Structures are given as C-alpha cells and as structure tokens.
Short mmCIF file of C-alpha atoms (C1' of nucleotides) in Angstrom, two decimals:
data_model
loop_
_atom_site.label_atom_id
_atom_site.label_comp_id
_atom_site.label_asym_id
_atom_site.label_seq_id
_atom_site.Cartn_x
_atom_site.Cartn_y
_atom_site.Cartn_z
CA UNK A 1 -12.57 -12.51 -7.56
CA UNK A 2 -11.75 -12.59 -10.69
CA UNK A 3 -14.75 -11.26 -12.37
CA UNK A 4 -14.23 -10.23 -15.47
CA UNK A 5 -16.05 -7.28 -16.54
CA UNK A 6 -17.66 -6.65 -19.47
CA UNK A 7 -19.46 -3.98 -20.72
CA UNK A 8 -22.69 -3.43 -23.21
CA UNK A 9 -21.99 -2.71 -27.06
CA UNK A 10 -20.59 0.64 -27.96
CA UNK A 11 -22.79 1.66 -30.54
CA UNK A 12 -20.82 0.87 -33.64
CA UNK A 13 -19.62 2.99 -36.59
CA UNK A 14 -22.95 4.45 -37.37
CA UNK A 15 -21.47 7.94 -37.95
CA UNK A 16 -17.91 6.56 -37.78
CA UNK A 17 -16.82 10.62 -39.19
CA UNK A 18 -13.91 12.21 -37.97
CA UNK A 19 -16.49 13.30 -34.63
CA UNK A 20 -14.81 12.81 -31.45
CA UNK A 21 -16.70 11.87 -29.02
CA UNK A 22 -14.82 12.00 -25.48
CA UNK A 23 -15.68 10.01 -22.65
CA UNK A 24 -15.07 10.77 -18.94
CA UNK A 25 -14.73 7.65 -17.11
CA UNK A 26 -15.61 9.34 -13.73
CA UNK A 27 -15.00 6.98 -10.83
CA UNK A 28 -17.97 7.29 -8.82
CA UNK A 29 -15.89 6.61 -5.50
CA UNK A 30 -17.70 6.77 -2.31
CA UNK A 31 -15.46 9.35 -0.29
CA UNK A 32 -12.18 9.30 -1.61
CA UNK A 33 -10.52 9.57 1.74
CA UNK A 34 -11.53 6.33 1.91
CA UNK A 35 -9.89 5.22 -1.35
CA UNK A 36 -6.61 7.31 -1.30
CA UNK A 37 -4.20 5.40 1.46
CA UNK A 38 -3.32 1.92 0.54
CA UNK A 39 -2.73 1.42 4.23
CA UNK A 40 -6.10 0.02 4.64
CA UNK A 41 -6.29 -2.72 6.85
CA UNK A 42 -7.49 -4.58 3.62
CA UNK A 43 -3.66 -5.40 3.03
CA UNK A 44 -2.69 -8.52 4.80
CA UNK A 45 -0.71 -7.25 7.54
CA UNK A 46 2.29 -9.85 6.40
CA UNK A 47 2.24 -8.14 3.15
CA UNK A 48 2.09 -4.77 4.76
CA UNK A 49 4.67 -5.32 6.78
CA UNK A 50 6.58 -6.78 4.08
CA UNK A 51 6.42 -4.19 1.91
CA UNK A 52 6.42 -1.73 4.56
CA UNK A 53 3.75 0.51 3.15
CA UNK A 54 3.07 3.85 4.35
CA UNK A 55 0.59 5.70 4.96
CA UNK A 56 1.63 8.92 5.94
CA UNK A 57 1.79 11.76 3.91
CA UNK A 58 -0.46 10.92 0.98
CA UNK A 59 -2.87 12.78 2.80
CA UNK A 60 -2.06 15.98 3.86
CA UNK A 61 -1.17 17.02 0.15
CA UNK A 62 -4.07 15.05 -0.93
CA UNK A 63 -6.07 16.65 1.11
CA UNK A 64 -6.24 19.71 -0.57
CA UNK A 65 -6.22 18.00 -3.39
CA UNK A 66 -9.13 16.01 -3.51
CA UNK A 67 -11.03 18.83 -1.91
CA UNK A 68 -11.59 19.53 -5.77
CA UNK A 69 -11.88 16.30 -7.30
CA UNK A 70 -14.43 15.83 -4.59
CA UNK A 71 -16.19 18.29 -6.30
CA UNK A 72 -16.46 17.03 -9.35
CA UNK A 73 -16.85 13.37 -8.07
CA UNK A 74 -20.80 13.00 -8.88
CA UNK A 75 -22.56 11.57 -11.13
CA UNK A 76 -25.76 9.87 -10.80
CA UNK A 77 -28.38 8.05 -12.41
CA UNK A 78 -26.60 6.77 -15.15
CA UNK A 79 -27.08 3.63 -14.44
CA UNK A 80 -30.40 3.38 -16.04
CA UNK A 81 -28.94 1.97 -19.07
CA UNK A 82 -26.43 -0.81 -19.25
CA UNK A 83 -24.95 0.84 -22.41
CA UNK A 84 -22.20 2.96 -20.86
CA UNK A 85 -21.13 4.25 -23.90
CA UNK A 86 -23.67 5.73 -25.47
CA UNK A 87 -25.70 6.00 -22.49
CA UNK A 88 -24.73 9.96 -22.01
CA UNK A 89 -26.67 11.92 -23.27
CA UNK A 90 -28.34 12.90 -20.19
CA UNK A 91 -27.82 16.00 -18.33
CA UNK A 92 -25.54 15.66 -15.88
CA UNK A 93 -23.95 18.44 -15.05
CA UNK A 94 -20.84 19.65 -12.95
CA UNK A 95 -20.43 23.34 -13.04
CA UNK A 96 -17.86 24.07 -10.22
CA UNK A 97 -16.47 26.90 -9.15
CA UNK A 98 -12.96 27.03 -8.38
CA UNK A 99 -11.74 26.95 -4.80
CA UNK A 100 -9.59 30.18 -4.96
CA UNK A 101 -6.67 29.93 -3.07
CA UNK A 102 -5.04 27.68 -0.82
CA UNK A 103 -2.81 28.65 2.17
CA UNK A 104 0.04 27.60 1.07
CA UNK A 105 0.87 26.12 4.36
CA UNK A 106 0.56 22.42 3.09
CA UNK A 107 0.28 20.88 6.93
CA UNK A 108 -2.75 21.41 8.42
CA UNK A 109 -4.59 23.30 6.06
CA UNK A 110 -7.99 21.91 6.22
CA UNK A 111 -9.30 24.94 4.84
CA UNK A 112 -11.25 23.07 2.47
CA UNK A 113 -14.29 25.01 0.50
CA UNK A 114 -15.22 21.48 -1.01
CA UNK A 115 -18.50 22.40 -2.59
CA UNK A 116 -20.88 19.62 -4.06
CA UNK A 117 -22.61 20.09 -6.56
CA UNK A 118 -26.15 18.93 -6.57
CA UNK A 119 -25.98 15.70 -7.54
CA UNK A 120 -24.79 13.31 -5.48
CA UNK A 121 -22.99 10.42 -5.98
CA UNK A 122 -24.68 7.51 -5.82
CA UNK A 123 -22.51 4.88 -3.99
CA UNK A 124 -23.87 1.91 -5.50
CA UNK A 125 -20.93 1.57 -7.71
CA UNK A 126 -20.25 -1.74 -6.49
CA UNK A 127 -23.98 -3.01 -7.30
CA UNK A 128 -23.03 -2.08 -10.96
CA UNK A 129 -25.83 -3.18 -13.11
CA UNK A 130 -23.33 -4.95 -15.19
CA UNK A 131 -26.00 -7.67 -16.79
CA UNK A 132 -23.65 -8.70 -19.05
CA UNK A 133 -22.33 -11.86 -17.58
CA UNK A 134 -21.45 -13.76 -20.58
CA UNK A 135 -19.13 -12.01 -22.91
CA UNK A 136 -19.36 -9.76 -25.14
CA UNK A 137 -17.05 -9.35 -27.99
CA UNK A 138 -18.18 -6.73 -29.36
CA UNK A 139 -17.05 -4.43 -26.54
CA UNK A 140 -13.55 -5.64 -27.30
CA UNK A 141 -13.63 -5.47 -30.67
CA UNK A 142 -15.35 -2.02 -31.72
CA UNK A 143 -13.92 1.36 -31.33
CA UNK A 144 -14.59 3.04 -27.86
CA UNK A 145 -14.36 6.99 -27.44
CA UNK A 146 -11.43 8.56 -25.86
CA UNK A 147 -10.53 8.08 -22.28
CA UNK A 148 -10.32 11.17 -20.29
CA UNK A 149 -8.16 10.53 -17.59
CA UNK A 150 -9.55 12.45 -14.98
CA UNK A 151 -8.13 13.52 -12.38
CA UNK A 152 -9.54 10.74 -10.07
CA UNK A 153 -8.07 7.84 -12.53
CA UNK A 154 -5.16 9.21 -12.82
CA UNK A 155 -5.04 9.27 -9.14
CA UNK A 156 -5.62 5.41 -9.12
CA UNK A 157 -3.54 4.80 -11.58
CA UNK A 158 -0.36 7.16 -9.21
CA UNK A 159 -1.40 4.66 -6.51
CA UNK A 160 -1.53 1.34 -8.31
CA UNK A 161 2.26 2.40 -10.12
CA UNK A 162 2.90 3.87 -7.02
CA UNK A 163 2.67 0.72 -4.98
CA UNK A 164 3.41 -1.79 -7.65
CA UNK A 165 6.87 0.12 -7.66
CA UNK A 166 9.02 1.29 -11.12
CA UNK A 167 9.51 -2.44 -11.93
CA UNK A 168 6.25 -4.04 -12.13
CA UNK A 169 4.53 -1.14 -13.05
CA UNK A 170 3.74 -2.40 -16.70
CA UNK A 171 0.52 -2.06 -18.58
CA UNK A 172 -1.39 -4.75 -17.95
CA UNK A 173 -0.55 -5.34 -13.87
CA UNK A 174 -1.24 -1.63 -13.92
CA UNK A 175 -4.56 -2.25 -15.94
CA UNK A 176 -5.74 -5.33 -13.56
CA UNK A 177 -4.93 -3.71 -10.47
CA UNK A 178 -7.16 -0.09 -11.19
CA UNK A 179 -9.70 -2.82 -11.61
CA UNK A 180 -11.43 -0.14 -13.49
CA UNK A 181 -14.21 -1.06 -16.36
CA UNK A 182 -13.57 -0.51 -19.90
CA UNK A 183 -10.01 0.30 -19.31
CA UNK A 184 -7.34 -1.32 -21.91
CA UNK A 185 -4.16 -2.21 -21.50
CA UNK A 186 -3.00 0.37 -24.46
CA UNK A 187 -5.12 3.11 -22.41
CA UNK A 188 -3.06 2.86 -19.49
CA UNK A 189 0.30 1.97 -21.84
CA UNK A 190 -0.06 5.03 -23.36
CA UNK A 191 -0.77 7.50 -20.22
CA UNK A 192 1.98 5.18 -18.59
CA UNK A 193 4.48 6.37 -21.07
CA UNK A 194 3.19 10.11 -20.95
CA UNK A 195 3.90 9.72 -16.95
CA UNK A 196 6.91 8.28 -17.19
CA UNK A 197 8.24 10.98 -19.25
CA UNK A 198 7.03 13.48 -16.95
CA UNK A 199 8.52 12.25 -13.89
CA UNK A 200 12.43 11.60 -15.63
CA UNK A 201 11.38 15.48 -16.66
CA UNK A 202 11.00 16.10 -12.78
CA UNK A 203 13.98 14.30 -12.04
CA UNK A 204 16.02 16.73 -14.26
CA UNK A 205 15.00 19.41 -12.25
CA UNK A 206 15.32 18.73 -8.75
CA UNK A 207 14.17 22.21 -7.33
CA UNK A 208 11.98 23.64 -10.01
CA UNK A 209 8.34 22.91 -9.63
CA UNK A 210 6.59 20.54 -12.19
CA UNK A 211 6.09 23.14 -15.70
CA UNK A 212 2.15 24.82 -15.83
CA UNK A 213 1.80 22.28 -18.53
CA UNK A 214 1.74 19.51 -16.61
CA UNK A 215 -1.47 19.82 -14.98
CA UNK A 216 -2.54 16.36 -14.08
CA UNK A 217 0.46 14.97 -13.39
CA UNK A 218 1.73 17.78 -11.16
CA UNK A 219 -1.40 17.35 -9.09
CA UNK A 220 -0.96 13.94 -8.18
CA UNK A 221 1.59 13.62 -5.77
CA UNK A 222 4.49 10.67 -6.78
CA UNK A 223 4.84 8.24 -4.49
CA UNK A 224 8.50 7.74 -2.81
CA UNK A 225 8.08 4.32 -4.46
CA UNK A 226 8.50 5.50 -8.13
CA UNK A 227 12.01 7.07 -7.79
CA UNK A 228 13.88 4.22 -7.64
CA UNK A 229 14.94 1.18 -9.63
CA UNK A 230 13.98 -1.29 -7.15
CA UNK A 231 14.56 -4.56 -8.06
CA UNK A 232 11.35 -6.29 -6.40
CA UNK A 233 8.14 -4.48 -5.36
CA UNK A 234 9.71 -3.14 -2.53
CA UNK A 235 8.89 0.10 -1.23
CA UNK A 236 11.47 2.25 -0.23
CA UNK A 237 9.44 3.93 2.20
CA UNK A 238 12.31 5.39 4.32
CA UNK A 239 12.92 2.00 5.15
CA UNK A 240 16.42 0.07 3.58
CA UNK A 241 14.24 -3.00 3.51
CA UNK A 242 16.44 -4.09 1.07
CA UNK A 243 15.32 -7.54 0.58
CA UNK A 244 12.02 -8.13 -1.14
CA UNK A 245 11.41 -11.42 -1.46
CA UNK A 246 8.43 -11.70 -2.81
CA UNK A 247 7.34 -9.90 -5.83
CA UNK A 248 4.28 -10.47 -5.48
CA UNK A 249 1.47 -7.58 -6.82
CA UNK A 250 -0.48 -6.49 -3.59
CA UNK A 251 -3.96 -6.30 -4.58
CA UNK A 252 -5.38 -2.67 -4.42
CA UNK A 253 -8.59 -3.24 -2.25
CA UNK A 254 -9.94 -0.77 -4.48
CA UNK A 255 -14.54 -1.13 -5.87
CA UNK A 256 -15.06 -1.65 -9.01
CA UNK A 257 -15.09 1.97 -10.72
CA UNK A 258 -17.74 2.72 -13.13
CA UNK A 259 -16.76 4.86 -16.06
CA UNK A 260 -18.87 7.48 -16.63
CA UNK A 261 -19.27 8.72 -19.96
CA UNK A 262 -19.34 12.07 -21.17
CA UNK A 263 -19.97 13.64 -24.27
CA UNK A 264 -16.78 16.00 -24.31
CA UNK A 265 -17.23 19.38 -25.62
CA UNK A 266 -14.34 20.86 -27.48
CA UNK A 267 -14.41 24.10 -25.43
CA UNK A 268 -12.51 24.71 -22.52
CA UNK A 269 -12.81 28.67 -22.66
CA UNK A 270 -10.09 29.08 -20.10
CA UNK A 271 -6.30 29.46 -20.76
CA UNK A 272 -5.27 29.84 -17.14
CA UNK A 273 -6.72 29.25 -14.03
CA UNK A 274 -4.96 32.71 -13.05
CA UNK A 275 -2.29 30.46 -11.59
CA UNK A 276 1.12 32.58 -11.75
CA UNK A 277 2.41 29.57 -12.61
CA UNK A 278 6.30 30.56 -12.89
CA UNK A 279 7.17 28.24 -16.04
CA UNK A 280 10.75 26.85 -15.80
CA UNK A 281 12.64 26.99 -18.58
CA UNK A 282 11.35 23.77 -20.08
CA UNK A 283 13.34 22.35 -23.60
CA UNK A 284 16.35 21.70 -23.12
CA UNK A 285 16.22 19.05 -20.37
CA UNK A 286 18.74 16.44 -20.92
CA UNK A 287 16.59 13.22 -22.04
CA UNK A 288 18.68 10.04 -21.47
CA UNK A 289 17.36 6.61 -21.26
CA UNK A 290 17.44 3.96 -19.06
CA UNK A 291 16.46 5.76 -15.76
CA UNK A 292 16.07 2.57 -14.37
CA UNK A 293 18.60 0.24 -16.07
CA UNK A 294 21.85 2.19 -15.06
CA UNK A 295 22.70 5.73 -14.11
CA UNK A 296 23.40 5.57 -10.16
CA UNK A 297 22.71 9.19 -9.45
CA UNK A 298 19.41 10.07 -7.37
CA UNK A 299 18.07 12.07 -4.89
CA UNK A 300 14.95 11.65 -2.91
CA UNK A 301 12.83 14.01 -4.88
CA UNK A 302 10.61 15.64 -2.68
CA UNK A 303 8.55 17.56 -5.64
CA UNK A 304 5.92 18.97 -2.83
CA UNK A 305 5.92 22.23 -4.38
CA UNK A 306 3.76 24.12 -1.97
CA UNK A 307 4.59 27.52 -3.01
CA UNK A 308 2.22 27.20 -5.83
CA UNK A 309 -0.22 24.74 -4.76
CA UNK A 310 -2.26 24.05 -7.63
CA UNK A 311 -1.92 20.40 -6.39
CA UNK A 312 -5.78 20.59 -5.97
CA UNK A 313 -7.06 22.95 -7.92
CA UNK A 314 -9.93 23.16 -10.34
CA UNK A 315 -9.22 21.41 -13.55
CA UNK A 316 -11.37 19.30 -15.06
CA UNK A 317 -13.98 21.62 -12.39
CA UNK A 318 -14.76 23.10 -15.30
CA UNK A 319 -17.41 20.77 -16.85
CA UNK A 320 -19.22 23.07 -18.22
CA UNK A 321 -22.64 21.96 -19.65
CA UNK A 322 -23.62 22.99 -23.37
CA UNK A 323 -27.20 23.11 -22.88
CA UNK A 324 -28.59 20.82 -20.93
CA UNK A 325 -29.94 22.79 -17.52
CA UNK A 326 -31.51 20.30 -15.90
CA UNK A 327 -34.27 17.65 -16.88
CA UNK A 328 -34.31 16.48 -13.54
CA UNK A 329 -36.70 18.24 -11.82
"C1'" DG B 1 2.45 -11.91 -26.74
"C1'" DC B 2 3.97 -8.29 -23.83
"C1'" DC B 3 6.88 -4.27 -23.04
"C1'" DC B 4 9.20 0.14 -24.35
"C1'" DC B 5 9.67 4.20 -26.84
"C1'" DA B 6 9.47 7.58 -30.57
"C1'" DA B 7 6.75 9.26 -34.04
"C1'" DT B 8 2.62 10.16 -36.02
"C1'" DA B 9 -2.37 10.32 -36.42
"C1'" DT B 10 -6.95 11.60 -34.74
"C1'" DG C 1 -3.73 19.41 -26.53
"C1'" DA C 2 -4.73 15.01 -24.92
"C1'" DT C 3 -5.06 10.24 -26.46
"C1'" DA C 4 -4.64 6.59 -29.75
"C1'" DT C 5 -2.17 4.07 -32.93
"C1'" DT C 6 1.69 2.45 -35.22
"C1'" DG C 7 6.24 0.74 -36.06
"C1'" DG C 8 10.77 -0.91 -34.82
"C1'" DG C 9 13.40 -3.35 -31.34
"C1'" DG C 10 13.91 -6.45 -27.17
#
DNA sequence: GCCCCAATAT
DNA sequence: GATATTGGGG
C-alpha cells in the first residue's frame, strides 16, 4: 500500500482573478464511529500493546460531537467526474439545523438529534474512481483552491497528531498518515502550526475553557498524547510506559478520504450560534517557546469543558446553499 | 530538503 | 477570518 494518489487537473488559471474559490474536502466516511477510536483491532496487537493505546474516552465526548458532523457528513454523486476540483458545481446541499442544546452531562448523554440530511453518503469512498494511475503533474504543480478544514479533517488530523505523539507529529508523517487526497504537506504545516498555537494557548489556562474563537479546535477533543514532550511515540495513556523503543509511526487504518469540493460562499450570516460562550480574557497569555524542548512544568490538562458543550455543535452545519434547490429529482 | 515560527498576503 | 505563502533560522 503505497498507492500514491493522484488527482485530475485543476482547471488552470483561466480566470486566475483575485476570486476565491473554497473547497470543502468533506471526508465521505462511512459511520464515523467507526473511524474515530484508533483502538481498532487493525493495530497489530504488539504495537498496541506497545504503545498502549486507548480507547476509552474519545467517545463519550465524541459522541456528541460527531452527532453534528454526522450531519453534515454527505455528499453524493460527485463522483461522476474524475475532476475533483472543478467538478462542484452541482447541487449538493447541506442545510442543517442546529441540534439545540446538549445536557451538559457529558457521560451518557446519548441524546443525540443527529438528523441526515437527504443525501446520503455514498460509502464507496474506497472504490474512488481515481483513473488517474499514472501521474499527473499538473495536479502538483497548478494552484488548488483553499482547503477548508472541516470539522471531520480536522478530526483526522487530532487523531493522526494525536497518536503520532508531540514528537513525530511533523508535516509530512502527519500528511501520509490522514492518507487523505489532495492534501499537501504545507496544508497540514500550516493548520499544524495554527493547532499548535492553540493548544500552548490552552496550556496557559488550565481552568478556563478554550476562547469562543476557537471553534474547531475546541471541538475536537486533544488527545492525552499531545501534552507531553515524549521522547518516542509513546503514549502516555495513564500508563508510565516510559520506554518506547520503537518509534515507529503506527499506521492509521484509516479509507482513503475523498475531498469533496465546494464552491464556498463568502456568507456565513451568523455571528453566534447563541452560545453564551463566556470569553476568557484572551491577550495577554504569556507566549514562550519551546513547550517541548525545556520548561518542566505540566499538568494533565483535562480541557473537557462540559459546562458549555459546544464540543459538537453546528458549525460548518450551516452550508447553506446559494441557489441551487435541488436538480435531483 | 524538511521543520519551525512569525509575519504577511490572499 | 481562515488559509496560504514567504522568509529567516536550524
């Protein structure tokens, strides 16, 4: 396995004008219960054991969280033309409500309103009608619209980080193990560095809950793996398995995602979600550098802010459609 | 070449 | 505002 992807020509500089055009790289993931704990029994036992993983409370949290990315996660049809890029113009739309509130009770709250919308996601993301199997340059080479990291790849790219652990969590392991199409290495590089700042943010407030602004990140749930310097892909897990001996990247038995593109409209006619979002005093948090290099001061963070559980919320819910109804039927 | 980070551009 | 790109340093 070590297909190399490749995708169709972007359509190239024909109006190269200052007109964004925004892509949503929507993974088309089957159920993404199935995609969220690591501790599938797709990990070599040896190396699970090894690195201890865990599988335990990615889920409840999750849970409510991907109540509403599973209502955005659909997306069909597309697949009629190779050219993923410029292949959206079709209707496709995702007009979600929100899922009001959540008890805040983050245990066993299965209260989940998760609402599909009507199309359904085709699960044939592994039988990706890829045709290009010889290469094609010019999908390296020309400009490709923005990447939207929704909140499904940003969820893969928590887990891969997550699981790689602080020190092998550069670019392009990151980039090979979300194994998703299209993705660069200076994609994830630059969200990498965005994330990274947010979570030494988080770790200068140890009891306030991530600030309103920090939508994605906050939603996404940072594995206990991240807070540490560890010297080899160890997880700290709970478990002083202090000796990692091998450093070896566990693979991320995760399919092939499909990017889905999506013109992006430059409206988002919403300030607030009505979330009463209590903003910490955010500014004057003491940068330093190094938050892996020296500085032996940490705490197990435990950044579960339930009280306000936005953690699954409706972001990105809010596809809204410009015109397009519905050609399909 | 890759990585990191701050700054700047789009 | 979210990403992309760039530039300087390792």
């Amino acid at each position: 396995m070590g297909e190399e992807v490749k995708m169709s020509e972007y359509e190239g500089g024909v109006d190269c004008g200052d007109e964004e055009r925004v892509l949503e790289w929507e993974a088309g993931l089957p159920s993404v219960d199935d995609l969220t704990p690591l501790s599938q029994p797709l990990i070599p036992p040896e190396l699970a054991s090894a690195f201890s993983i865990s599988p335990v409370q990615y889920r409840t949290l999750l849970d409510v969280n991907q109540a509403s990315e599973d209502t955005l996660s659909s997306l069909r049809g597309i697949t009629q033309s190779p050219n993923i890029f410029k292949s959206l113009g079709e209707s496709h739309e995702s007009a979600v409500v929100e899922a009001d509130e959540n008890d805040r009770d983050g245990s066993g709250s299965d209260s989940r309103k998760s609402r599909k919308i009507m199309d359904c996601a085709e699960e044939d993301d592994s039988a990706l009608p890829v045709d290009n199997s010889g290469d094609d340059p010019a999908a390296r080479t020309l400009k490709r619209p923005r990447l939207v990291w929704t909140p499904h790849l940003h969820k893969r790219f928590v887990d891969v980080v997550g699981h790689l652990g602080i020190k092998n969590a550069v670019p392009k392991t990151i980039m090979q193990l979300m194994n998703v199409e299209g993705l660069t290495r200076e994609n994830v590089a630059s969200h990498l560095q965005k994330y990274r700042l947010y979570l030494k943010r988080m770790q200068g407030l140890s009891t306030e809950g991530p600030s309103a602004s920090d939508q994605l990140f906050s939603s996404t749930p940072v594995p206990q793996s991240l807070h540490e310097f560890s010297t080899a892909s160890g997880h700290s897990n709970g478990h002083s398995h202090g000796n990692g001996h091998f450093q070896v990247p566990v693979p991320i038995p995760y399919p092939p995602v499909m990017p889905m593109p999506v013109l992006g409209m430059t409206h988002h006619g919403h300030g607030h979600m009505g979330m009463p979002v209590g903003a910490p005093p955010k500014g004057a948090v003491g940068y330093h550098h190094g938050f892996e290099s020296h500085h032996h001061h940490h705490h197990p963070f435990n950044m579960l802010q339930q009280q306000r559980d936005w953690s699954g919320n409706n972001y990105g819910s809010v596809v809204t459609y410009p015109h397009v109804a519905r050609s399909d039927k």
